[in-house]
Coordinates of C-alpha atoms in Angstrom, one line a residue:
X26 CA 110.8 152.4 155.1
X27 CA 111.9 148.9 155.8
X28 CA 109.1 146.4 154.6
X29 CA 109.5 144.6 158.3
X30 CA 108.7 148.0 159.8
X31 CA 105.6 147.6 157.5
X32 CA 104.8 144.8 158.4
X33 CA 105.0 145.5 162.2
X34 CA 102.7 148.6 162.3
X35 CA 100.4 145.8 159.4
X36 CA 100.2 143.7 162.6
X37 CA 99.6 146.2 165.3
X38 CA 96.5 147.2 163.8
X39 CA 95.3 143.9 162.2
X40 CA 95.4 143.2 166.4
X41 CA 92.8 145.8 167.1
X42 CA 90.8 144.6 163.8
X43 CA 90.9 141.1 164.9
X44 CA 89.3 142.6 168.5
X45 CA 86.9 144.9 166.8
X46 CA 85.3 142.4 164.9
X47 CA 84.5 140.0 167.1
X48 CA 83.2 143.0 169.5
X49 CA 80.9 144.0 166.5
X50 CA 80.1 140.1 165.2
X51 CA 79.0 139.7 169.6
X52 CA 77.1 143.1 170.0
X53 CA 73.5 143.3 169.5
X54 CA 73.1 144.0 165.6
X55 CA 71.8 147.6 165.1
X56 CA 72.5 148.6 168.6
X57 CA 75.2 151.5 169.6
X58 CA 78.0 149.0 169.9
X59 CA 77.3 147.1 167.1
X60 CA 77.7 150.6 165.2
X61 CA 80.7 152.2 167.2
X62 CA 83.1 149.0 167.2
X63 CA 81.6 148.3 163.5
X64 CA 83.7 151.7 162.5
X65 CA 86.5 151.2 164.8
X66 CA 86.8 148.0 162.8
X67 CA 86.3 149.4 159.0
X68 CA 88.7 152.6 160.1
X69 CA 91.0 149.8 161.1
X70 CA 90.4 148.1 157.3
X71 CA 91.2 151.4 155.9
X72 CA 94.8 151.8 158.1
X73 CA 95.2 148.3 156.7
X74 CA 95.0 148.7 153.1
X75 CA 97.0 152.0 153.4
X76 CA 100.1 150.2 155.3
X77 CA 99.7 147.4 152.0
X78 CA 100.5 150.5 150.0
X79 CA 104.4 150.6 150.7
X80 CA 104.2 146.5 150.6
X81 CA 103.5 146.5 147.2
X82 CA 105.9 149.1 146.4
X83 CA 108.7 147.3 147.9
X84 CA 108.0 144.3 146.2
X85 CA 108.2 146.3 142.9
X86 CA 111.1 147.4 143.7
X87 CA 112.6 144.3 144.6
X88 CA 110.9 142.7 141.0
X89 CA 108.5 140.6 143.6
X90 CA 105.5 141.2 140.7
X91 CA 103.5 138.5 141.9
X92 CA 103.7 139.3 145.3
X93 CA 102.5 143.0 144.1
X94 CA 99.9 141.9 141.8
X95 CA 98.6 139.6 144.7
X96 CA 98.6 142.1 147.3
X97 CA 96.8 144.5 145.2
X98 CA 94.2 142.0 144.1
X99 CA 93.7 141.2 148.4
X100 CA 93.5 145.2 148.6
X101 CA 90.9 145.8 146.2
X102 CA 89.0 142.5 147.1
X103 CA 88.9 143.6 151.2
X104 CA 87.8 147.1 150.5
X105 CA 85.2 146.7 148.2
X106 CA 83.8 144.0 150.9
X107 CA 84.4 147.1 153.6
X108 CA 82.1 149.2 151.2
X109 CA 79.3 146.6 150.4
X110 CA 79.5 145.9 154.4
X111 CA 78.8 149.6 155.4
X112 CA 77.2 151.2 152.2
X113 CA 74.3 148.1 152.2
X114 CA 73.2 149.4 155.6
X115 CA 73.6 152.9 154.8
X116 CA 71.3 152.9 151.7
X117 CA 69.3 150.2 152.3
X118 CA 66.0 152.7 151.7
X119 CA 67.6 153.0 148.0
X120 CA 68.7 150.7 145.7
X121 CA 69.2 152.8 143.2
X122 CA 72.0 155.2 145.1
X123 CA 73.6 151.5 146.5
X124 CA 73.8 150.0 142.6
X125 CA 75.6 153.6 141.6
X126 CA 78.3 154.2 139.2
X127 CA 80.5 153.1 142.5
X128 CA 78.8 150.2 143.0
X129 CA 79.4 149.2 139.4
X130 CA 83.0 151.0 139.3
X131 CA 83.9 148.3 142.0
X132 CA 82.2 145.3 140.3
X133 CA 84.0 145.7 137.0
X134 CA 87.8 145.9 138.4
X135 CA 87.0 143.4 141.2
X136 CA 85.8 141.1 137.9
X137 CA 88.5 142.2 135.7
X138 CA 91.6 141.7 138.6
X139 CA 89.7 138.3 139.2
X140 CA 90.3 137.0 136.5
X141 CA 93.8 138.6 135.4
X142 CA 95.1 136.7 138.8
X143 CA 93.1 133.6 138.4
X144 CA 94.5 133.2 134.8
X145 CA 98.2 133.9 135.7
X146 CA 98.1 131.1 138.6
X147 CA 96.2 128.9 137.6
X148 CA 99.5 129.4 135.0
X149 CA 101.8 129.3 137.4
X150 CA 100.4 126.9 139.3
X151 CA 99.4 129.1 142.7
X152 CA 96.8 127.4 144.2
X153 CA 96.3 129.8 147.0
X154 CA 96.0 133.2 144.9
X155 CA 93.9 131.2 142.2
X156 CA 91.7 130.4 145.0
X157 CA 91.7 133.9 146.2
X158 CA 90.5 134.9 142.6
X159 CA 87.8 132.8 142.9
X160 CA 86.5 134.1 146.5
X161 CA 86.8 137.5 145.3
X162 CA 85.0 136.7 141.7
X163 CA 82.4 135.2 143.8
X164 CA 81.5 138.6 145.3
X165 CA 82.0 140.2 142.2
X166 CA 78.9 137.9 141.2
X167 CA 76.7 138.6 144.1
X168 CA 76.8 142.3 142.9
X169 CA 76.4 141.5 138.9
X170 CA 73.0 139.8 140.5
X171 CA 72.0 142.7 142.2
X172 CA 72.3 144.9 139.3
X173 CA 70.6 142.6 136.7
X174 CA 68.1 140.8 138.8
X175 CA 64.5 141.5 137.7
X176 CA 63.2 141.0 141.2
X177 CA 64.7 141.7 144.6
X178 CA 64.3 141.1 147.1
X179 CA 63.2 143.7 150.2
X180 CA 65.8 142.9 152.6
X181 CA 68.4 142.8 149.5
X182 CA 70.7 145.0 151.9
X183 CA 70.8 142.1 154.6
X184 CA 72.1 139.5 152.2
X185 CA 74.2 142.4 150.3
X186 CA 76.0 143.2 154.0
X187 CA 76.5 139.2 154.8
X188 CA 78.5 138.8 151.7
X189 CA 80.7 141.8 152.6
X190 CA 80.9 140.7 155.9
X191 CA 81.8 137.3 155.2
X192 CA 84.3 138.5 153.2
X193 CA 85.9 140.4 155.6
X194 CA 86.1 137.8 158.3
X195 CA 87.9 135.5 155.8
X196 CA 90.4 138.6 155.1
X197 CA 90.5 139.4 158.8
X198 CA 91.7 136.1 159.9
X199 CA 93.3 134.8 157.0
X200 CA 95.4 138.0 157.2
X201 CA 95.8 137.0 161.4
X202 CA 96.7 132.6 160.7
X203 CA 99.2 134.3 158.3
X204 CA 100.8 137.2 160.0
X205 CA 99.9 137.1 163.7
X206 CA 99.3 133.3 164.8
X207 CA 103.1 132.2 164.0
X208 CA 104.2 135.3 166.2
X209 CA 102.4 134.4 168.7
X210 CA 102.6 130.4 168.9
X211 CA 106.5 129.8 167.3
X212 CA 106.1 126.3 167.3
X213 CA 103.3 126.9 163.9
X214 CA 105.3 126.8 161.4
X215 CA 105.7 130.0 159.1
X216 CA 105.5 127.6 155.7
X217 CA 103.7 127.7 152.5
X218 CA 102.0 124.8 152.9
X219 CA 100.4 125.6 156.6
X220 CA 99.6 129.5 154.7
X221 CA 97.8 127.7 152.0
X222 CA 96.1 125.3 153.8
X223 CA 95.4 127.5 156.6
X224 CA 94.2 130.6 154.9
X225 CA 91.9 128.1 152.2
X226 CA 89.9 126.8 155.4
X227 CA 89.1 130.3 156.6
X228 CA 87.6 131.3 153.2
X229 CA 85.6 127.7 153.4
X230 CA 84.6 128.4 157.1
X231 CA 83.2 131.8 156.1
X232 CA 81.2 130.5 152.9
X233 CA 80.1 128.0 155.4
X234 CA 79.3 130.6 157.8
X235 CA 77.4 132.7 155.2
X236 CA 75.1 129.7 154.5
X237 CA 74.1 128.9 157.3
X238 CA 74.3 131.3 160.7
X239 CA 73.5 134.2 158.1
X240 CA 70.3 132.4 157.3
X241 CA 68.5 132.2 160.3
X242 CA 70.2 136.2 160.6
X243 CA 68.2 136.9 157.1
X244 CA 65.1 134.9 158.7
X245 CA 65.3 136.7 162.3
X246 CA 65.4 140.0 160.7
X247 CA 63.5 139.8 157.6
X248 CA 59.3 140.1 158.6
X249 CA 60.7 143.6 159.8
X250 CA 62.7 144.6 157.4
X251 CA 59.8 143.5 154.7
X252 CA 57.4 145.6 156.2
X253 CA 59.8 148.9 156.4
X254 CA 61.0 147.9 152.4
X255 CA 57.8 147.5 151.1
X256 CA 57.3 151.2 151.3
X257 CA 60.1 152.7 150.9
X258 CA 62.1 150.3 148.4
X259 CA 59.7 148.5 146.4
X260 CA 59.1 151.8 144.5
X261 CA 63.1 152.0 143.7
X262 CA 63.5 148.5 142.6
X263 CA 60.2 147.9 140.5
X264 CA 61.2 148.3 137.1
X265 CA 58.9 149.1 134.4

């Protein structure tokens, strides 16, 4: 298979993750859309991540190593986001299943292929991939928090589930500025420095969004969700 022909179906269904996400990020949160189009868009993730599967093969083949190490660092960063997203809301009664041997399985290669790309381009000189490293190190943190933080809080799962999610928009439309947008509008030029430069302000935008829009989310929901925890987590998380 031709890596354009990659590259095409990549773009067909980045469209409908694009769409999906936007339908989810709109919908009421916790309501029957939110849930249906939240799938649509993490099956959509997962066709993703397959199709970068014969991308990195090609550029092995083709001695593109960087390229390869880079897209496998981007896989591995997006889907352990996609997990934290869906698994945070799926065991948010249980701490103890959510900080698993997965869990931790995911926070020591994310940490260890951090830093093996952040080392090599900060060698090399990459900006852009160094500064992927450093957003995907910084969820890689968020989780080494979770699991060693002496208290936690009860809606832990709500701010676990904005770091995923935050993650994924910055994947979702850094992976859209640099695949789809240039398509679409010719006249943007397909160069390094618009990708760089582009794809940086994305990652900003959604550590900005995180910070802010995801507070008054965290505020909104948590009196709720405290009341429901108390219960039910505070049992899983109190350490002795």
């Amino acid at each position: 298979m031709k890596y354009q022909t990659v590259l095409h179906l990549h773009t067909m269904v980045g469209t409908v993750v694009l769409a999906s996400f936007w339908i989810t990020a709109l919908s009421r949160k916790g309501g029957h859309l939110h849930r249906l189009t939240g799938k649509v868009y993490l099956i959509g993730i997962a066709l993703i991540l397959v199709s970068v599967i014969p991308m990195i093969i090609i550029a092995v083949q083709g001695n593109h190593y960087s390229s390869a190490l880079g897209l496998g660092f981007l896989s591995v960063m997006t889907f352990t986001a996609g997990w934290i997203a869906r698994k945070s809301i799926a065991l948010k009664n249980n701490l103890r299943r959510y900080t698993g041997s997965g869990f931790k399985a995911l926070a020591i290669i994310l940490t260890t292929f951090g830093f093996v790309v952040l080392v090599l381009n900060i060698l090399h000189g990459t900006i852009l991939y160094a500064f992927f490293a450093c957003t995907g190190l910084t969820l890689a943190g968020s989780m080494w928090h979770i699991l060693f933080a002496k208290d936690v809080k009860p809606n832990w799962y709500l701010h676990q589930h904005l770091n995923g999610v935050a993650l994924l928009f910055a994947a979702t439309h850094a992976s859209f500025l640099r695949f789809g947008l240039t398509k679409l509008i010719p006249l943007i030029p397909d160069s390094e420095e618009f990708n760089t430069v582009s794809q940086m302000s994305v990652i900003l935008l959604a550590l900005f969004l995180r910070l802010t829009l995801a507070r008054n989310y965290i505020k909104k929901l948590g009196p709720k969700s405290e009341k429901s925890s108390r219960s039910r987590a505070y049992p899983i998380i109190t350490k002795s």
